[in-house]
Short mmCIF file of C-alpha atoms in Angstrom, two decimals:
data_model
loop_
_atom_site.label_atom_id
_atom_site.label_comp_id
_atom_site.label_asym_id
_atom_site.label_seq_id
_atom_site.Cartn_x
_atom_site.Cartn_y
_atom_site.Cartn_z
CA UNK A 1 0.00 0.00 0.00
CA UNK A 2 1.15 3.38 -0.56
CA UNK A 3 0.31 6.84 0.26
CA UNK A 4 -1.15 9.17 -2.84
CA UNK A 5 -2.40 12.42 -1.04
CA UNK A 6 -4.26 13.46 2.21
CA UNK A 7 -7.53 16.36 1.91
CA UNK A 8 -9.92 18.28 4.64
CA UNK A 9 -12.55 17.17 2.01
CA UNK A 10 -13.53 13.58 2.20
CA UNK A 11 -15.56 14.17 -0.81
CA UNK A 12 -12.78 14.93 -2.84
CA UNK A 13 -11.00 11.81 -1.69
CA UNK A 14 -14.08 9.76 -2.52
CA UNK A 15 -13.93 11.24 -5.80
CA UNK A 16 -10.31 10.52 -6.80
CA UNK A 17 -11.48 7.07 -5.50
CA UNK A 18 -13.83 6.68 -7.51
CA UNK A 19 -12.05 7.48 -10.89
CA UNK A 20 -8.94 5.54 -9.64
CA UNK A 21 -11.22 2.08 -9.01
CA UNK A 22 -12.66 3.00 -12.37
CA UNK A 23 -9.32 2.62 -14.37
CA UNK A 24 -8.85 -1.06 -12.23
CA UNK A 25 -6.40 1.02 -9.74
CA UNK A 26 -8.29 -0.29 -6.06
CA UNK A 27 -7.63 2.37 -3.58
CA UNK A 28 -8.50 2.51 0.56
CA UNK A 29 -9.54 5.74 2.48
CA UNK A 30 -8.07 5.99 5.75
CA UNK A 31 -8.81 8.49 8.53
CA UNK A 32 -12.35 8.63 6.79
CA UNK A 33 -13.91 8.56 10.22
CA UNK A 34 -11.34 10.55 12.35
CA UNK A 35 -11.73 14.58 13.15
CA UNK A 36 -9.60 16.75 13.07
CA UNK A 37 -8.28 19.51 14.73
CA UNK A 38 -10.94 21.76 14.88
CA UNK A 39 -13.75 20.29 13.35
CA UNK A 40 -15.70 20.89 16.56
CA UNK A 41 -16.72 16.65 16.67
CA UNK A 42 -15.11 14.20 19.07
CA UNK A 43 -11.66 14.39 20.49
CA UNK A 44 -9.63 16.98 19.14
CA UNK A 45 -6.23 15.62 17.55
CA UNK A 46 -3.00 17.77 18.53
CA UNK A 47 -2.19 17.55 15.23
CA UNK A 48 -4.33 17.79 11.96
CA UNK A 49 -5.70 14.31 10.52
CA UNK A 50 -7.18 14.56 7.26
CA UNK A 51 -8.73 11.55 4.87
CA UNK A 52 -6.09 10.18 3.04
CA UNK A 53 -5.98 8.15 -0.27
CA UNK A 54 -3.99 4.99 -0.60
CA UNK A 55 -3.64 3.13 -3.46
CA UNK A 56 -3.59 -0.61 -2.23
CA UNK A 57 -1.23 -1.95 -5.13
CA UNK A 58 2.16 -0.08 -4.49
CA UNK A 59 2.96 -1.14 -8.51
CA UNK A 60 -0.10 1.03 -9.63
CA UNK A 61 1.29 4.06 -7.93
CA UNK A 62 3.04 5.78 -10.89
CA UNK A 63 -0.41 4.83 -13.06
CA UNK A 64 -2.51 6.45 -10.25
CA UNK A 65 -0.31 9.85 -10.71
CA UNK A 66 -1.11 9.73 -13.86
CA UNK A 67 -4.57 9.41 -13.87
CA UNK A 68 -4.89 11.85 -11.41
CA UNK A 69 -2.69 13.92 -13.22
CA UNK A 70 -5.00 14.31 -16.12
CA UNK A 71 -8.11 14.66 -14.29
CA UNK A 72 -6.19 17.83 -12.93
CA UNK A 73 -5.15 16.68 -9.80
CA UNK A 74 -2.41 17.12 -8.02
CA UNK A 75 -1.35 14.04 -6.20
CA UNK A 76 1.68 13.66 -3.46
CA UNK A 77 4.23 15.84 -4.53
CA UNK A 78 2.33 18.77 -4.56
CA UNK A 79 2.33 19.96 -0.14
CA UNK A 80 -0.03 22.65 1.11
CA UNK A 81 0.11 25.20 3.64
CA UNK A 82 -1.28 22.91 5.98
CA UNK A 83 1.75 20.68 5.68
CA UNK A 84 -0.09 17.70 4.32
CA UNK A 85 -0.33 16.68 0.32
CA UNK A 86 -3.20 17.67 -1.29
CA UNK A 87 -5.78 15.77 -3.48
CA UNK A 88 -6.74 18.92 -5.43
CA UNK A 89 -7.14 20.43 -8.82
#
C-alpha cells in the first residue's frame, strides 16, 4: 500500500477514489472517520488528521499519478500550507 495524497474534504478523496477504481487502480480511504483539529466533533487531535488516499497496489502508484494527473489533480508531490499533500485540482 502506498500513500497518494491526504484532503480536509472527504468528498474529494471519494472522488479521486472513484475514478482511480474505475481505471482497475483499487484504492483505501483511511482516517475517513477521524476529526480533526478543529472540526468541533469528538476528540480533538494535537495535530491535523485529514482523509487520506492509498492506493492498495504499491505497482499502480506511478499509473494512479497519472490518472490523477489528467483529471487535474495534483497528487503527493504537490504539499499545502497545511503541511499535508493535497488531493486537489
Amino acid at each position: 500500500m502506498k500513500f497518494l495524497c491526504a484532503d480536509k474534504s472527504l468528498a474529494r478523496c471519494d472522488l479521486l477514489k472513484a475514478l482511480l477504481e474505475s481505471n482497475g487502480i483499487e484504492c483505501v480511504i483511511k482516517n475517513e472517520h477521524m476529526p480533526f483539529s478543529g472540526s468541533g466533533v469528538g476528540v480533538f487531535s494535537p495535530e491535523p488528521v485529514f482523509p487520506e488516499l492509498w492506493v492498495a497496489d504499491e505497482d499502480q502508484y506511478e499509473e494512479a499519478l497519472t490518472i490523477m494527473g489528467d483529471s487535474g489533480d495534483q497528487a503527493a508531490d504537490s504539499g499545502t500550507e497545511d503541511n499535508h499533500n493535497a488531493c486537489q485540482p
